[in-house]
Tab-separated table of C-alpha atoms and ligand atoms in Angstrom:
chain	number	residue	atom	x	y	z
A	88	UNK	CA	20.479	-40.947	-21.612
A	89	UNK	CA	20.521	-37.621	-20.042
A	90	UNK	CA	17.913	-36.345	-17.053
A	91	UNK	CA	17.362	-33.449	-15.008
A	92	UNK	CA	14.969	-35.178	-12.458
A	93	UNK	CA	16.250	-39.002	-10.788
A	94	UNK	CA	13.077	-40.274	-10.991
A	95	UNK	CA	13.651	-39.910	-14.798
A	96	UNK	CA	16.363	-41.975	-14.874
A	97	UNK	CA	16.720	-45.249	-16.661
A	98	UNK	CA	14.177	-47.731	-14.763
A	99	UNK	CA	15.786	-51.248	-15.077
A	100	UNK	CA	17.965	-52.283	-11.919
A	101	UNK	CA	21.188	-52.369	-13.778
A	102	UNK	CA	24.104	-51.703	-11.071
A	103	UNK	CA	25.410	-48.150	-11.234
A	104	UNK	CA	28.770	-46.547	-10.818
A	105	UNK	CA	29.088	-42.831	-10.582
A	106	UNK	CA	31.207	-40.208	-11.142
A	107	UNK	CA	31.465	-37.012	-8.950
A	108	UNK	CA	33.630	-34.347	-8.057
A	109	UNK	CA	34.387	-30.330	-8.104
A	110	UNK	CA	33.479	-29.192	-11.748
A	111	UNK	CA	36.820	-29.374	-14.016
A	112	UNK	CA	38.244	-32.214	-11.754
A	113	UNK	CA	38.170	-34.569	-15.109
A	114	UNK	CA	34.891	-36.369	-14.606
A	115	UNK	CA	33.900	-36.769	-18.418
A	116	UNK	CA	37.699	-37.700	-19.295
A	117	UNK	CA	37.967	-40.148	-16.739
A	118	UNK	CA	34.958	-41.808	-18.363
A	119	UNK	CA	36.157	-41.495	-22.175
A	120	UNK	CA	39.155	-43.273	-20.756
A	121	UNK	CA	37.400	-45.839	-19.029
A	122	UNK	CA	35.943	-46.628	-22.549
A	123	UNK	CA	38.073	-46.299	-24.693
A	124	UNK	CA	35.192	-43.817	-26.396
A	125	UNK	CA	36.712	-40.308	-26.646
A	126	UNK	CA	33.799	-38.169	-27.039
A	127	UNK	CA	31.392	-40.138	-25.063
A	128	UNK	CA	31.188	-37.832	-22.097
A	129	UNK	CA	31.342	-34.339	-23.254
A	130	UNK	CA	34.714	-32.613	-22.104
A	131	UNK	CA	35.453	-29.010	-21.944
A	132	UNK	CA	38.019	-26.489	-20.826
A	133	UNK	CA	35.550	-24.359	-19.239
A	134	UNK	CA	34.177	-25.623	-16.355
A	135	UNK	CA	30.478	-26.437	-15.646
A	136	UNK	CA	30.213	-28.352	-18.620
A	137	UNK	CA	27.911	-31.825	-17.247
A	138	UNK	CA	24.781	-30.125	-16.366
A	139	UNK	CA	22.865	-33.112	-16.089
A	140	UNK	CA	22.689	-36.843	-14.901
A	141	UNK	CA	24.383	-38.592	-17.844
A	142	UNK	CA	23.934	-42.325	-17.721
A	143	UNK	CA	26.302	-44.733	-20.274
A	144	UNK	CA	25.185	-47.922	-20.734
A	145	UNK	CA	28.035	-50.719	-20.735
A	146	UNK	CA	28.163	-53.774	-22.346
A	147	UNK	CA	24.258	-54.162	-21.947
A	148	UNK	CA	25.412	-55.137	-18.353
A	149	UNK	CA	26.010	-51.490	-15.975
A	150	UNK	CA	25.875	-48.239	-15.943
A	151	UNK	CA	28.568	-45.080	-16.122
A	152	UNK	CA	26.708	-42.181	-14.490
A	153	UNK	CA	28.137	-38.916	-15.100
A	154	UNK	CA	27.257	-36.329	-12.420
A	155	UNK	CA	27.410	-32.669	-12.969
A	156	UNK	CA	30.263	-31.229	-10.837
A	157	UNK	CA	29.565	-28.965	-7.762
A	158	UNK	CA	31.673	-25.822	-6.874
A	159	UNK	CA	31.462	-24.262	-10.213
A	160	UNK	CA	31.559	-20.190	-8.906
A	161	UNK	CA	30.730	-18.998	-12.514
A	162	UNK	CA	27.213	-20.592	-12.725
A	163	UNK	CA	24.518	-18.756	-10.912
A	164	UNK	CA	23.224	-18.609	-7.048
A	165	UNK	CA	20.426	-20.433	-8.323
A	166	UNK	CA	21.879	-22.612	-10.806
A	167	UNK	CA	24.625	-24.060	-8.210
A	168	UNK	CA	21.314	-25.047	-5.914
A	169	UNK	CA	20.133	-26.930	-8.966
A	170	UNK	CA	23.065	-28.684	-9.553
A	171	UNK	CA	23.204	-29.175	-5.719
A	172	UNK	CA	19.687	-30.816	-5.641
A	173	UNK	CA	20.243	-32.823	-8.595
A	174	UNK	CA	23.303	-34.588	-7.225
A	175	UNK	CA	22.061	-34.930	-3.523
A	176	UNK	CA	18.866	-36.528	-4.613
A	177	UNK	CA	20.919	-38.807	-6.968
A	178	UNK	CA	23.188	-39.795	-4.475
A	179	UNK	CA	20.342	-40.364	-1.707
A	180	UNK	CA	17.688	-41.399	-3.621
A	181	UNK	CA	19.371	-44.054	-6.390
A	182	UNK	CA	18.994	-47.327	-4.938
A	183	UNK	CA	20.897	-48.514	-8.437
A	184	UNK	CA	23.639	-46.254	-6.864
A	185	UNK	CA	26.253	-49.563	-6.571
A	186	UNK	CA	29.589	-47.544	-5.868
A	187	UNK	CA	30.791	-43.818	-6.069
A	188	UNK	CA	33.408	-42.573	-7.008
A	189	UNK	CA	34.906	-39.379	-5.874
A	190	UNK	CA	37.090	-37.500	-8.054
A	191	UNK	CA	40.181	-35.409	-6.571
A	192	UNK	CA	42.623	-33.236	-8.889
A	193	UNK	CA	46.014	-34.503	-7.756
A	194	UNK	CA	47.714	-31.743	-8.021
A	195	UNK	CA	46.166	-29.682	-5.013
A	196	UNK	CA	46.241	-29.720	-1.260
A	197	UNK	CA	42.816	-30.634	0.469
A	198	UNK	CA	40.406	-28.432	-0.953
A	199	UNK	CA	37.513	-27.229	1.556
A	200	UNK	CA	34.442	-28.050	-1.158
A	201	UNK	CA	36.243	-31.571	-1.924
A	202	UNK	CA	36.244	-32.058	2.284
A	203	UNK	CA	32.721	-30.869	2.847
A	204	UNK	CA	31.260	-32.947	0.174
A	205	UNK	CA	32.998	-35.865	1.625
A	206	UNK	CA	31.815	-34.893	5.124
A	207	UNK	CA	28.450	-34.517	3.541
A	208	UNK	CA	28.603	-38.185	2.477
A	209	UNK	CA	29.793	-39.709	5.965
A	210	UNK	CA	27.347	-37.720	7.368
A	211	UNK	CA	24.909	-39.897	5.266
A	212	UNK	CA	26.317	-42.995	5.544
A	213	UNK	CA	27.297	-42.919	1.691
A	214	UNK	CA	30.024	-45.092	1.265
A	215	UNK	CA	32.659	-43.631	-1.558
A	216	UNK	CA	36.097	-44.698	-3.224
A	217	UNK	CA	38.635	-41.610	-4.354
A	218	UNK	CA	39.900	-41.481	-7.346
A	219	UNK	CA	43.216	-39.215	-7.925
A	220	UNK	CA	42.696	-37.778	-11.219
A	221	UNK	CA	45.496	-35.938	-13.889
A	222	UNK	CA	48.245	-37.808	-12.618
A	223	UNK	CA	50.234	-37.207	-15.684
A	224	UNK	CA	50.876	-33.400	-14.965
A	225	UNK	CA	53.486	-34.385	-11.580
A	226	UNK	CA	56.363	-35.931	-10.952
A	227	UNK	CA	56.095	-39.570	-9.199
A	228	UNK	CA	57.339	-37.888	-5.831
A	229	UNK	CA	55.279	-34.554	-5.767
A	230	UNK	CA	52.160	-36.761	-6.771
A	231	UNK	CA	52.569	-39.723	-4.046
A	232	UNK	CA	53.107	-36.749	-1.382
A	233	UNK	CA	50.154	-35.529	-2.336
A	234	UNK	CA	47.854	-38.490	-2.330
A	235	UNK	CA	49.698	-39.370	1.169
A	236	UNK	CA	49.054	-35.893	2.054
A	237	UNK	CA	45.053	-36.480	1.544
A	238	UNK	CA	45.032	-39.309	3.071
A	239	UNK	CA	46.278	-37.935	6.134
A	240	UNK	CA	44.050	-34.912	6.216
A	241	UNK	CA	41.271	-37.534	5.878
A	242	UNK	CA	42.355	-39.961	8.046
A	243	UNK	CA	41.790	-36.975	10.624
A	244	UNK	CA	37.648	-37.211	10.370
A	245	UNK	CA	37.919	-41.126	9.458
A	246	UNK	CA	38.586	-44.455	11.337
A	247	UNK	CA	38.843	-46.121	7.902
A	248	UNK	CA	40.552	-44.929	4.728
A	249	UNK	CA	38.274	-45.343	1.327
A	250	UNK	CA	39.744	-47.092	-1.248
A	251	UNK	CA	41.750	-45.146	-3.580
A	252	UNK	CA	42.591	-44.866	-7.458
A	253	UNK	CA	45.608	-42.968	-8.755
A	254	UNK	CA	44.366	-41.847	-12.488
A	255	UNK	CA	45.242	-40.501	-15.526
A	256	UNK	CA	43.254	-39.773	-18.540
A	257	UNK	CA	46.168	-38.597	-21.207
A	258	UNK	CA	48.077	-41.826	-20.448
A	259	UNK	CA	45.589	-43.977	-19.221
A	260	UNK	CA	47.127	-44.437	-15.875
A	261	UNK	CA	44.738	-46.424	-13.116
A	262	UNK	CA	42.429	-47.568	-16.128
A	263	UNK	CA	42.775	-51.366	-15.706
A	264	UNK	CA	43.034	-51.366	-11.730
A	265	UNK	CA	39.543	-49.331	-11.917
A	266	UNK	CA	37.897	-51.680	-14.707
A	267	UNK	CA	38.972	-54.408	-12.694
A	268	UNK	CA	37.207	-53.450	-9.132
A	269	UNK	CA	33.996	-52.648	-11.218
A	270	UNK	CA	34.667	-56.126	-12.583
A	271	UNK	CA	34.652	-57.648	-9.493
A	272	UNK	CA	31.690	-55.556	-7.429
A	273	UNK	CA	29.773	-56.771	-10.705
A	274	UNK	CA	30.665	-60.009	-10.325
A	275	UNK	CA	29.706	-60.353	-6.358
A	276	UNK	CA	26.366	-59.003	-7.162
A	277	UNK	CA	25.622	-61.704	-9.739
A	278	UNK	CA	26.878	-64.356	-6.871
A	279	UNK	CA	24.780	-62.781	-4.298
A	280	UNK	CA	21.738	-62.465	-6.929
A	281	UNK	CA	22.434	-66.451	-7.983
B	574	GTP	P1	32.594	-30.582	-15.734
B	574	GTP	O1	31.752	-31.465	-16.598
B	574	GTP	O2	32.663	-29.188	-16.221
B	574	GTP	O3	32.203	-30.646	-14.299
B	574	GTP	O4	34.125	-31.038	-15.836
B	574	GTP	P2	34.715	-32.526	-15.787
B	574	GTP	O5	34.995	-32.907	-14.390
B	574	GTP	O6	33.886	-33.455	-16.597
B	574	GTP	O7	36.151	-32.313	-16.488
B	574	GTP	P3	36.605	-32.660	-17.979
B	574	GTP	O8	36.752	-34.132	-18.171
B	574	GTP	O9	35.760	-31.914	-18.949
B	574	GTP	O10	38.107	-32.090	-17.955
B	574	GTP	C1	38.392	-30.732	-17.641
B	574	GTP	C2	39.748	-30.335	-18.229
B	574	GTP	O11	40.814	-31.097	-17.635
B	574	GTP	C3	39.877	-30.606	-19.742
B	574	GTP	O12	40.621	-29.567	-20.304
B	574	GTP	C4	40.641	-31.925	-19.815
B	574	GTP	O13	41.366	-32.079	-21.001
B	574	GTP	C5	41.561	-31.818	-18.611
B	574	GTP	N1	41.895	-33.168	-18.083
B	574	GTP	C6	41.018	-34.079	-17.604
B	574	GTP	N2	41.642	-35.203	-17.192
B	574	GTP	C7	42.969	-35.003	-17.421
B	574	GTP	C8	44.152	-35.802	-17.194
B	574	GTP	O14	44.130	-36.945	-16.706
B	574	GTP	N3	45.344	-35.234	-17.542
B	574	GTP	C9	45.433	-33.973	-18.072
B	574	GTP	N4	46.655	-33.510	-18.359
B	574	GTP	N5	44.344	-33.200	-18.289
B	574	GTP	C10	43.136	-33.697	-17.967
B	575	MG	MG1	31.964	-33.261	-17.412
């Protein structure tokens, strides 16, 4: 199911778990591989592809959101405030909203838009987990500097560190480790339901 508006999204209380990040970061990949469905999630080499909130229902049970990705320059002045709105009332307003999952291309230093969403999200109490994403395009040394390197950069803002994925979609690195903390959130909320 696909919506523009939150209040048009699916209205049963099935736990959530979305997907956000800078458009191109590998959103809709990370999802296909997640899966196992390639195709699912629409992927694209040009950017700004997820306009909307995408919601995948899995095994009758939860919910993949797909959120469209911010910091897309190309799209217009007032097309980047729609996107914005969309994913800040999603993100505010979703009381389905069971984890989030922040997206981070591994290959980069700290990216401003990446740290002011983040900020953005402390700065609303939003509790988030990071997921590294297209591990597969560094070496092992270049890409655990790198996550260290975040880490650190965060850990300048943050008492506590978020929990943290390393990920890749072309050889499905971080898929079971991910699956398996879904799993488990999943798993506490039936306990705590009875
Ligand atoms: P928007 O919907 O536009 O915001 O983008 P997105 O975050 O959904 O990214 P998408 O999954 O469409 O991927 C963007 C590009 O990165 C595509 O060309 C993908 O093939 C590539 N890509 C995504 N994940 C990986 C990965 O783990 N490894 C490699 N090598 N490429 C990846
Ligand atoms: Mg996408």
């Amino acid at each position: 199911m696909s919506n523009k508006e939150v209040d048009k999204c699916p209205s049963d209380l099935l736990p959530e778990y979305a997907f956000i990040g800078r458009s191109n970061v590998g959103k809709s990949s990370l999802i296909n591989m997640l899966t196992g469905r390639n195709g699912l999630a629409m992927t694209s080499a040009t950017p700004g592809k997820t306009m909307l909130i995408n919601h995948f229902l899995i095994n009758k049970n939860w919910y993949i959101v797909d959120l469209p990705g911010y910091g897309y320059a190309q799209r217009s002045a007032k097309g980047q405030e729609q996107i914005k709105r969309i994913i800040q009332s999603y993100i505010l307003e979703r009381v389905q909203m069971t984890c989030l999952f922040v997206l981070i291309d591994s290959r980069h230093d700290p990216q401003t838009i990446d740290l002011a969403f983040i900020e953005w999200l402390g700065e609303n109490g939003i509790p988030f987990v990071l997921v590294f994403t297209k591990a597969d395009k560094l070496k092992t040394g270049r890409l655990n500097a790198n996550v260290r390197n975040y880490l650190n950069k965060l850990s300048e803002q943050w008492e506590e560190l978020p929990p943290y994925f390393v990920t890749s979609s072309e050889n499905r690195t971080g898929r079971d480790e991910l699956l398996a903390y879904i799993e488990q959130i999943n798993k506490n909320l039936k306990t705590e339901i009875g």
